Amino acid sequence: MVAKFKPYMLNLLGQTVITMNDIFKKISRTGILVIGDLMVDQYIWGKVRRISPEAPVPVVEVTEENLLLGGAANVAHNILSLGGKVFIAGTIGRDDTGKILINKLSEKGFNTDGIIIDGKRPTTVKTRVIAHSQQVVRFDREVKTDISTPTLSLILEYVRSCLPRIRGIIVSDYCKGLITKKLIKKLIDLTASKVFIAVDPKIGHFDYYRGTSLITPNMNEASFGSGIDIIDEKTLTAAGRTLMKKLRCNAVIITRGNEGMTLFEKNGSVTHIPTCAREVYDVSGAGDTVISTLTLCRSAGAKLKDAAIIANHAAGVVVAKVGTAVATRQEILKSMKTCKPLINYKNVKKTR
Ligand SMILES: Nc1ncnc2c1ncn2[C@@H]1O[C@H](COP(=O)(O)OP(=O)(O)OP(=O)(O)O)[C@@H](O)[C@H]1O
Ligand SMILES: [Mg+2]
């Protein structure tokens, strides 16, 4: 779809830089709970020089390997990178990868008290083999069945203990078993509408999210969740509004890849936020950056529209990096200052 909608403009002149500093100051005092499917992203890098004599497949000579925080752990990492206070609730298996994940999180300064070891399932790992900048194969180790009732109770106990210290909750659903209808219902009951709950959804779970504050589907997820094939502005608007109605949430953000995002609010307003032109290296993890930046800024007191614009810049920063990556405050500010077409203070006043 070609972006031809009238975009929302954010003031990036002096005044907004001051506002950004205000938001950043508040962020440092803002606690966010990330609850979701924790993962490890494993990257195996190498070179291919020949085809295997055993089967018609390339032989990858491994030159480097690394393990990164993935899924909900990447969402938590994004919040930490922006200076927010993070609480994590999720599960790992009783295995070496689980230990590695805990060590990686502890090294970065995360509190891991809310990470429950579930001996009946492995730690989720996605392994990507990359040769000459091209992915050769990906293999996933995971069990996707719903978590057990005892595990759910332990998770909820942790959530309860965090409540006095958090302003926002991010539900990072990767359909790996942690996010169930019961868990979301309990979250809504426990928080009694006092905490902003944002959901990064997955196809198949849409009816779980009813009553949360905001969801951030991509185009495909939004089409599926609303039952409307998004092909133009009209169908995009219809899909967003249908999702809001169906899920009874306060807002929906449909992320639109290189075309940015569209925010739907309860008062009926529809805001298109475009991206800036930039060189893109790796779009994986952009959705994690959107939900973390957005929830953190919104929970720190920013208007939803402004939080969405900041999140759009943060995601733009991340897609220009290789591998699941995070954005810093400085990088977001730099993106705002250099993204010239968005600078227009008069338009901000008009659209507010
Ligand atoms: N090519 C791009 N150029 C600039 N920004 C981009 C590009 N692709 C994605 N983004 C940014 O990332 C955001 C999220 O991207 P997208 O809509 O692809 O989400 P997603 O499919 O959920 O991603 P993920 O693979 O992380 O789940 C977009 O709203 C936009 O801000
Ligand atoms: Mg996504």
CSV table of C-alpha atoms and ligand atoms in Angstrom, one decimal:
chain,number,residue,atom,x,y,z
A,1,MET,CA,0.0,0.0,0.0
A,2,VAL,CA,1.4,3.4,-0.9
A,3,ALA,CA,1.5,6.0,2.0
A,4,LYS,CA,-0.6,8.9,0.7
A,5,PHE,CA,-2.6,9.7,3.9
A,6,LYS,CA,-2.2,13.0,5.6
A,7,PRO,CA,0.4,12.4,8.4
A,8,TYR,CA,0.4,13.7,11.9
A,9,MET,CA,3.3,16.2,12.5
A,10,LEU,CA,5.3,16.4,15.6
A,11,ASN,CA,7.1,19.6,16.6
A,12,LEU,CA,10.8,18.9,16.6
A,13,LEU,CA,11.9,22.4,17.2
A,14,GLY,CA,13.1,23.7,20.6
A,15,GLN,CA,9.9,23.2,22.5
A,16,THR,CA,9.6,19.5,21.8
A,17,VAL,CA,13.2,18.8,22.5
A,18,ILE,CA,12.5,20.2,26.0
A,19,THR,CA,9.4,18.0,26.2
A,20,MET,CA,11.4,15.0,25.1
A,21,ASN,CA,13.8,15.8,28.0
A,22,ASP,CA,10.8,15.9,30.4
A,23,ILE,CA,9.6,12.6,29.1
A,24,PHE,CA,13.0,11.1,29.4
A,25,LYS,CA,13.3,12.3,33.0
A,26,LYS,CA,10.0,10.7,33.9
A,27,ILE,CA,10.9,7.5,32.2
A,28,SER,CA,13.7,6.9,34.7
A,29,ARG,CA,11.1,6.7,37.4
A,30,THR,CA,8.6,4.7,35.4
A,31,GLY,CA,8.2,1.0,36.2
A,32,ILE,CA,7.0,-1.4,33.5
A,33,LEU,CA,6.2,-5.0,33.8
A,34,VAL,CA,6.9,-7.1,30.7
A,35,ILE,CA,4.9,-10.3,30.8
A,36,GLY,CA,5.3,-12.7,27.9
A,37,ASP,CA,7.2,-15.4,26.0
A,38,LEU,CA,10.9,-15.1,26.8
A,39,MET,CA,13.3,-16.3,24.1
A,40,VAL,CA,16.9,-16.6,23.1
A,41,ASP,CA,17.8,-15.6,19.6
A,42,GLN,CA,20.9,-17.5,18.5
A,43,TYR,CA,22.8,-16.4,15.5
A,44,ILE,CA,25.4,-18.7,13.8
A,45,TRP,CA,27.5,-16.9,11.2
A,46,GLY,CA,29.6,-18.6,8.6
A,47,LYS,CA,30.8,-19.0,5.0
A,48,VAL,CA,29.6,-21.5,2.4
A,49,ARG,CA,32.3,-22.8,0.0
A,50,ARG,CA,30.9,-26.1,-1.0
A,51,ILE,CA,27.9,-28.4,-1.2
A,52,SER,CA,27.8,-31.3,1.2
A,53,PRO,CA,28.8,-34.7,-0.3
A,54,GLU,CA,26.1,-36.2,2.1
A,55,ALA,CA,23.1,-34.3,0.8
A,56,PRO,CA,22.4,-31.4,-1.6
A,57,VAL,CA,22.8,-28.8,1.1
A,58,PRO,CA,25.4,-26.1,1.7
A,59,VAL,CA,28.2,-26.7,4.2
A,60,VAL,CA,28.4,-23.7,6.5
A,61,GLU,CA,31.9,-23.1,8.0
A,62,VAL,CA,31.0,-21.4,11.3
A,63,THR,CA,33.0,-18.3,12.0
A,64,GLU,CA,31.0,-16.7,14.8
A,65,GLU,CA,28.1,-17.4,17.1
A,66,ASN,CA,26.1,-15.2,19.4
A,67,LEU,CA,23.1,-15.3,21.7
A,68,LEU,CA,20.7,-12.4,22.0
A,69,LEU,CA,17.7,-11.6,24.2
A,70,GLY,CA,14.6,-12.4,22.2
A,71,GLY,CA,10.8,-12.2,22.4
A,72,ALA,CA,9.6,-10.7,25.7
A,73,ALA,CA,13.3,-10.5,26.8
A,74,ASN,CA,14.0,-8.2,23.9
A,75,VAL,CA,11.0,-6.0,24.9
A,76,ALA,CA,12.5,-5.8,28.4
A,77,HIS,CA,15.9,-5.0,26.9
A,78,ASN,CA,14.3,-2.1,24.9
A,79,ILE,CA,12.9,-0.6,28.0
A,80,LEU,CA,16.2,-0.9,29.9
A,81,SER,CA,18.0,0.8,27.0
A,82,LEU,CA,15.7,3.8,27.3
A,83,GLY,CA,16.3,4.0,31.0
A,84,GLY,CA,13.0,2.6,32.3
A,85,LYS,CA,12.6,0.3,35.3
A,86,VAL,CA,11.7,-3.2,34.2
A,87,PHE,CA,10.1,-6.1,35.8
A,88,ILE,CA,9.9,-9.4,33.9
A,89,ALA,CA,7.4,-12.2,34.2
A,90,GLY,CA,7.8,-15.3,32.1
A,91,THR,CA,9.2,-18.9,32.1
A,92,ILE,CA,12.3,-20.7,31.0
A,93,GLY,CA,13.1,-24.4,31.0
A,94,ARG,CA,15.4,-26.3,33.4
A,95,ASP,CA,18.2,-26.3,30.8
A,96,ASP,CA,21.5,-24.7,29.8
A,97,THR,CA,19.8,-22.1,27.5
A,98,GLY,CA,17.6,-21.1,30.4
A,99,LYS,CA,20.7,-20.5,32.6
A,100,ILE,CA,22.3,-18.5,29.8
A,101,LEU,CA,19.2,-16.4,29.5
A,102,ILE,CA,19.2,-15.7,33.2
A,103,ASN,CA,22.9,-14.9,33.2
A,104,LYS,CA,22.5,-12.5,30.2
A,105,LEU,CA,19.6,-10.7,31.9
A,106,SER,CA,21.5,-10.5,35.3
A,107,GLU,CA,24.6,-9.2,33.6
A,108,LYS,CA,22.5,-6.3,32.1
A,109,GLY,CA,21.1,-5.6,35.6
A,110,PHE,CA,17.6,-7.0,35.2
A,111,ASN,CA,15.8,-8.5,38.3
A,112,THR,CA,15.0,-12.1,37.3
A,113,ASP,CA,12.7,-12.9,40.3
A,114,GLY,CA,9.6,-13.1,38.1
A,115,ILE,CA,11.2,-15.8,35.8
A,116,ILE,CA,9.7,-19.1,36.7
A,117,ILE,CA,11.6,-22.4,35.8
A,118,ASP,CA,9.1,-24.8,34.3
A,119,GLY,CA,10.7,-28.2,34.1
A,120,LYS,CA,8.1,-29.5,31.6
A,121,ARG,CA,9.1,-27.2,28.7
A,122,PRO,CA,12.4,-26.1,27.2
A,123,THR,CA,13.6,-22.5,27.0
A,124,THR,CA,12.5,-21.2,23.6
A,125,VAL,CA,15.4,-20.7,21.2
A,126,LYS,CA,15.3,-19.6,17.6
A,127,THR,CA,18.6,-20.4,15.8
A,128,ARG,CA,19.4,-18.7,12.6
A,129,VAL,CA,22.3,-19.8,10.4
A,130,ILE,CA,23.5,-17.0,8.3
A,131,ALA,CA,26.1,-17.2,5.5
A,132,HIS,CA,27.2,-14.2,3.4
A,133,SER,CA,24.5,-12.1,5.0
A,134,GLN,CA,21.8,-14.6,3.9
A,135,GLN,CA,19.8,-16.8,6.2
A,136,VAL,CA,20.4,-20.4,5.2
A,137,VAL,CA,18.0,-22.0,7.7
A,138,ARG,CA,16.2,-21.3,11.0
A,139,PHE,CA,15.4,-23.9,13.5
A,140,ASP,CA,13.1,-23.4,16.6
A,141,ARG,CA,13.2,-25.3,19.9
A,142,GLU,CA,10.0,-24.7,21.8
A,143,VAL,CA,6.8,-26.2,23.3
A,144,LYS,CA,3.8,-24.1,22.5
A,145,THR,CA,1.2,-25.6,24.8
A,146,ASP,CA,-0.4,-23.4,27.5
A,147,ILE,CA,1.5,-23.1,30.8
A,148,SER,CA,0.3,-25.2,33.7
A,149,THR,CA,-2.0,-23.9,36.4
A,150,PRO,CA,0.8,-24.0,39.1
A,151,THR,CA,3.1,-21.9,36.8
A,152,LEU,CA,0.3,-19.5,36.1
A,153,SER,CA,-0.2,-19.0,39.9
A,154,LEU,CA,3.5,-18.3,40.4
A,155,ILE,CA,3.4,-15.7,37.6
A,156,LEU,CA,0.4,-14.0,39.0
A,157,GLU,CA,1.9,-14.0,42.5
A,158,TYR,CA,4.9,-12.1,41.0
A,159,VAL,CA,2.6,-9.7,39.1
A,160,ARG,CA,0.7,-8.9,42.3
A,161,SER,CA,4.0,-8.1,44.1
A,162,CYS,CA,5.0,-5.7,41.3
A,163,LEU,CA,1.8,-3.7,41.2
A,164,PRO,CA,2.8,-1.0,43.6
A,165,ARG,CA,5.9,-0.3,41.5
A,166,ILE,CA,4.6,-0.3,38.0
A,167,ARG,CA,2.6,2.1,35.8
A,168,GLY,CA,2.4,0.0,32.7
A,169,ILE,CA,2.2,-3.6,31.6
A,170,ILE,CA,3.4,-5.0,28.3
A,171,VAL,CA,1.9,-8.3,27.2
A,172,SER,CA,4.4,-9.7,24.7
A,173,ASP,CA,2.6,-12.6,23.1
A,174,TYR,CA,4.6,-14.9,20.7
A,175,CYS,CA,2.1,-17.8,21.0
A,176,LYS,CA,4.6,-19.9,23.0
A,177,GLY,CA,2.2,-20.7,25.8
A,178,LEU,CA,2.5,-18.1,28.5
A,179,ILE,CA,-0.3,-15.8,27.3
A,180,THR,CA,-3.6,-17.4,27.9
A,181,LYS,CA,-7.1,-16.0,28.1
A,182,LYS,CA,-7.2,-16.7,31.8
A,183,LEU,CA,-3.9,-14.9,32.4
A,184,ILE,CA,-5.1,-11.7,30.6
A,185,LYS,CA,-8.4,-11.8,32.5
A,186,LYS,CA,-6.5,-12.1,35.8
A,187,LEU,CA,-4.2,-9.2,34.7
A,188,ILE,CA,-7.2,-7.0,34.0
A,189,ASP,CA,-8.9,-7.9,37.4
A,190,LEU,CA,-5.7,-7.4,39.4
A,191,THR,CA,-4.9,-4.0,37.9
A,192,ALA,CA,-8.6,-2.8,38.1
A,193,SER,CA,-8.1,-0.4,35.2
A,194,LYS,CA,-5.4,1.5,37.1
A,195,VAL,CA,-2.5,0.3,35.0
A,196,PHE,CA,-2.0,0.8,31.2
A,197,ILE,CA,-2.0,-2.6,29.6
A,198,ALA,CA,-0.5,-2.8,26.1
A,199,VAL,CA,-0.5,-6.0,24.0
A,200,ASP,CA,1.7,-7.0,21.1
A,201,PRO,CA,-0.7,-9.5,19.6
A,202,LYS,CA,-0.4,-12.7,17.7
A,203,ILE,CA,-2.9,-14.2,15.3
A,204,GLY,CA,-5.1,-16.8,17.0
A,205,HIS,CA,-5.3,-15.0,20.4
A,206,PHE,CA,-7.3,-11.9,19.5
A,207,ASP,CA,-10.2,-12.8,21.7
A,208,TYR,CA,-7.9,-13.0,24.7
A,209,TYR,CA,-7.1,-9.3,24.6
A,210,ARG,CA,-10.6,-7.9,25.3
A,211,GLY,CA,-10.5,-5.1,27.8
A,212,THR,CA,-6.8,-4.2,27.6
A,213,SER,CA,-5.8,-0.6,27.0
A,214,LEU,CA,-4.1,-0.9,23.6
A,215,ILE,CA,-3.0,-3.4,21.0
A,216,THR,CA,-0.3,-3.0,18.4
A,217,PRO,CA,-1.0,-5.5,15.5
A,218,ASN,CA,1.0,-5.3,12.2
A,219,MET,CA,-1.0,-5.2,9.0
A,220,ASN,CA,-1.4,-9.0,8.7
A,221,GLU,CA,-2.5,-9.4,12.3
A,222,ALA,CA,-4.9,-6.5,12.0
A,223,SER,CA,-6.5,-7.9,8.9
A,224,PHE,CA,-6.8,-11.3,10.5
A,225,GLY,CA,-8.1,-9.9,13.9
A,226,SER,CA,-10.7,-7.6,12.3
A,227,GLY,CA,-11.7,-10.0,9.5
A,228,ILE,CA,-11.1,-7.1,7.0
A,229,ASP,CA,-8.5,-7.4,4.2
A,230,ILE,CA,-6.5,-4.1,4.4
A,231,ILE,CA,-5.8,-2.9,0.9
A,232,ASP,CA,-6.3,0.9,1.2
A,233,GLU,CA,-7.0,3.7,3.6
A,234,LYS,CA,-10.7,2.9,3.8
A,235,THR,CA,-10.1,-0.7,4.8
A,236,LEU,CA,-7.3,0.2,7.1
A,237,THR,CA,-9.6,2.6,9.0
A,238,ALA,CA,-12.4,0.0,9.0
A,239,ALA,CA,-10.0,-2.6,10.4
A,240,GLY,CA,-8.7,-0.4,13.2
A,241,ARG,CA,-12.2,0.7,14.2
A,242,THR,CA,-13.5,-2.9,14.1
A,243,LEU,CA,-10.7,-4.0,16.4
A,244,MET,CA,-11.4,-1.3,18.9
A,245,LYS,CA,-15.0,-2.2,19.0
A,246,LYS,CA,-14.4,-6.0,19.1
A,247,LEU,CA,-11.8,-5.8,21.9
A,248,ARG,CA,-13.3,-2.8,23.7
A,249,CYS,CA,-9.8,-1.3,24.1
A,250,ASN,CA,-9.0,2.4,24.3
A,251,ALA,CA,-6.6,2.5,21.4
A,252,VAL,CA,-5.2,0.4,18.5
A,253,ILE,CA,-2.0,1.0,16.7
A,254,ILE,CA,-1.6,-0.8,13.4
A,255,THR,CA,2.1,-0.9,12.5
A,256,ARG,CA,2.6,-0.7,8.7
A,257,GLY,CA,6.3,-1.6,8.2
A,258,ASN,CA,8.1,1.0,6.0
A,259,GLU,CA,4.9,3.1,5.9
A,260,GLY,CA,5.0,3.7,9.7
A,261,MET,CA,1.9,3.3,11.8
A,262,THR,CA,-1.7,4.4,12.2
A,263,LEU,CA,-3.1,5.2,15.7
A,264,PHE,CA,-6.9,4.8,16.4
A,265,GLU,CA,-8.2,6.4,19.6
A,266,LYS,CA,-11.4,6.1,21.5
A,267,ASN,CA,-12.5,9.6,20.5
A,268,GLY,CA,-12.6,8.4,16.9
A,269,SER,CA,-9.4,10.1,15.8
A,270,VAL,CA,-7.2,8.3,13.3
A,271,THR,CA,-3.6,9.4,13.0
A,272,HIS,CA,-1.1,8.3,10.4
A,273,ILE,CA,2.5,8.5,11.4
A,274,PRO,CA,5.0,8.0,8.6
A,275,THR,CA,8.6,6.8,8.8
A,276,CYS,CA,11.6,8.7,7.7
A,277,ALA,CA,13.6,7.6,4.7
A,278,ARG,CA,16.5,5.5,5.9
A,279,GLU,CA,18.7,2.5,5.0
A,280,VAL,CA,17.1,-0.6,6.4
A,281,TYR,CA,19.2,-3.6,7.5
A,282,ASP,CA,17.0,-5.8,9.6
A,283,VAL,CA,13.4,-5.3,10.5
A,284,SER,CA,13.2,-8.1,13.0
A,285,GLY,CA,12.4,-6.8,16.5
A,286,ALA,CA,10.9,-3.6,15.3
A,287,GLY,CA,7.5,-4.5,16.8
A,288,ASP,CA,9.2,-5.1,20.2
A,289,THR,CA,10.7,-1.6,20.0
A,290,VAL,CA,7.3,-0.1,19.1
A,291,ILE,CA,5.5,-1.6,22.1
A,292,SER,CA,8.2,-0.9,24.6
A,293,THR,CA,8.9,2.7,23.7
A,294,LEU,CA,5.2,3.5,23.4
A,295,THR,CA,4.2,1.9,26.7
A,296,LEU,CA,7.2,3.5,28.5
A,297,CYS,CA,6.5,7.0,27.2
A,298,ARG,CA,2.7,6.8,27.6
A,299,SER,CA,3.2,5.5,31.2
A,300,ALA,CA,5.6,8.3,31.9
A,301,GLY,CA,2.9,10.8,31.0
A,302,ALA,CA,3.3,11.4,27.3
A,303,LYS,CA,0.2,11.8,25.1
A,304,LEU,CA,-0.6,8.7,23.2
A,305,LYS,CA,0.0,10.4,19.9
A,306,ASP,CA,3.4,11.7,21.0
A,307,ALA,CA,4.3,8.3,22.5
A,308,ALA,CA,3.5,6.7,19.1
A,309,ILE,CA,5.7,9.2,17.2
A,310,ILE,CA,8.6,8.5,19.6
A,311,ALA,CA,8.0,4.8,19.2
A,312,ASN,CA,8.0,5.2,15.4
A,313,HIS,CA,11.4,6.9,15.6
A,314,ALA,CA,12.8,4.2,17.9
A,315,ALA,CA,11.6,1.5,15.6
A,316,GLY,CA,13.2,3.3,12.7
A,317,VAL,CA,16.5,3.4,14.6
A,318,VAL,CA,16.3,-0.3,15.2
A,319,VAL,CA,15.6,-1.4,11.6
A,320,ALA,CA,18.8,0.3,10.6
A,321,LYS,CA,20.8,-2.1,12.9
A,322,VAL,CA,21.7,-5.7,12.3
A,323,GLY,CA,20.0,-8.4,14.5
A,324,THR,CA,17.5,-7.9,17.3
A,325,ALA,CA,18.5,-4.5,18.5
A,326,VAL,CA,17.5,-1.6,20.8
A,327,ALA,CA,17.4,2.2,20.5
A,328,THR,CA,18.9,4.7,23.0
A,329,ARG,CA,17.5,8.1,23.9
A,330,GLN,CA,20.3,9.8,22.0
A,331,GLU,CA,19.5,7.8,18.9
A,332,ILE,CA,15.8,8.7,19.1
A,333,LEU,CA,16.6,12.4,19.5
A,334,LYS,CA,19.0,12.2,16.6
A,335,SER,CA,16.3,10.6,14.4
A,336,MET,CA,13.8,13.3,15.4
A,337,LYS,CA,16.2,16.0,14.6
A,338,THR,CA,17.4,14.6,11.3
A,339,CYS,CA,13.9,13.4,10.1
A,340,LYS,CA,13.3,16.8,8.4
A,341,PRO,CA,9.9,16.2,6.7
A,342,LEU,CA,8.3,15.7,10.1
A,343,ILE,CA,9.3,19.1,11.5
A,344,ASN,CA,6.2,21.3,11.6
A,345,TYR,CA,5.0,22.9,14.8
A,346,LYS,CA,1.9,24.6,13.3
A,347,ASN,CA,0.5,21.3,12.2
A,348,VAL,CA,0.8,19.8,15.7
A,349,LYS,CA,-1.3,22.6,17.1
A,350,LYS,CA,-3.9,22.1,14.4
A,351,THR,CA,-4.2,18.4,14.8
A,352,ARG,CA,-4.4,18.3,18.6
B,1,LIG,N1,11.5,-0.5,6.3
B,1,LIG,C1,11.3,0.3,7.4
B,1,LIG,N2,11.7,1.6,7.4
B,1,LIG,C2,11.5,2.4,8.5
B,1,LIG,N3,10.8,1.9,9.6
B,1,LIG,C3,10.3,0.7,9.6
B,1,LIG,C4,10.5,-0.2,8.5
B,1,LIG,N4,10.0,-1.4,8.8
B,1,LIG,C5,9.4,-1.3,10.0
B,1,LIG,N5,9.6,0.0,10.5
B,1,LIG,C6,9.2,0.5,11.8
B,1,LIG,O1,8.9,-0.6,12.7
B,1,LIG,C7,7.5,-0.6,13.0
B,1,LIG,C8,7.0,-2.0,13.2
B,1,LIG,O2,7.2,-2.7,12.0
B,1,LIG,P1,6.2,-3.8,11.4
B,1,LIG,O3,4.9,-3.2,11.1
B,1,LIG,O4,6.9,-4.5,10.4
B,1,LIG,O5,6.0,-4.7,12.7
B,1,LIG,P2,6.0,-6.2,13.0
B,1,LIG,O6,5.6,-7.0,11.8
B,1,LIG,O7,5.3,-6.5,14.2
B,1,LIG,O8,7.5,-6.4,13.3
B,1,LIG,P3,8.2,-7.7,14.0
B,1,LIG,O9,8.9,-8.5,12.9
B,1,LIG,O10,9.2,-7.1,15.0
B,1,LIG,O11,7.1,-8.4,14.7
B,1,LIG,C9,6.8,0.2,12.0
B,1,LIG,O12,5.6,0.8,12.5
B,1,LIG,C10,7.9,1.3,11.7
B,1,LIG,O13,7.9,2.3,12.7
B,2,MG,MG,5.1,-8.0,15.6
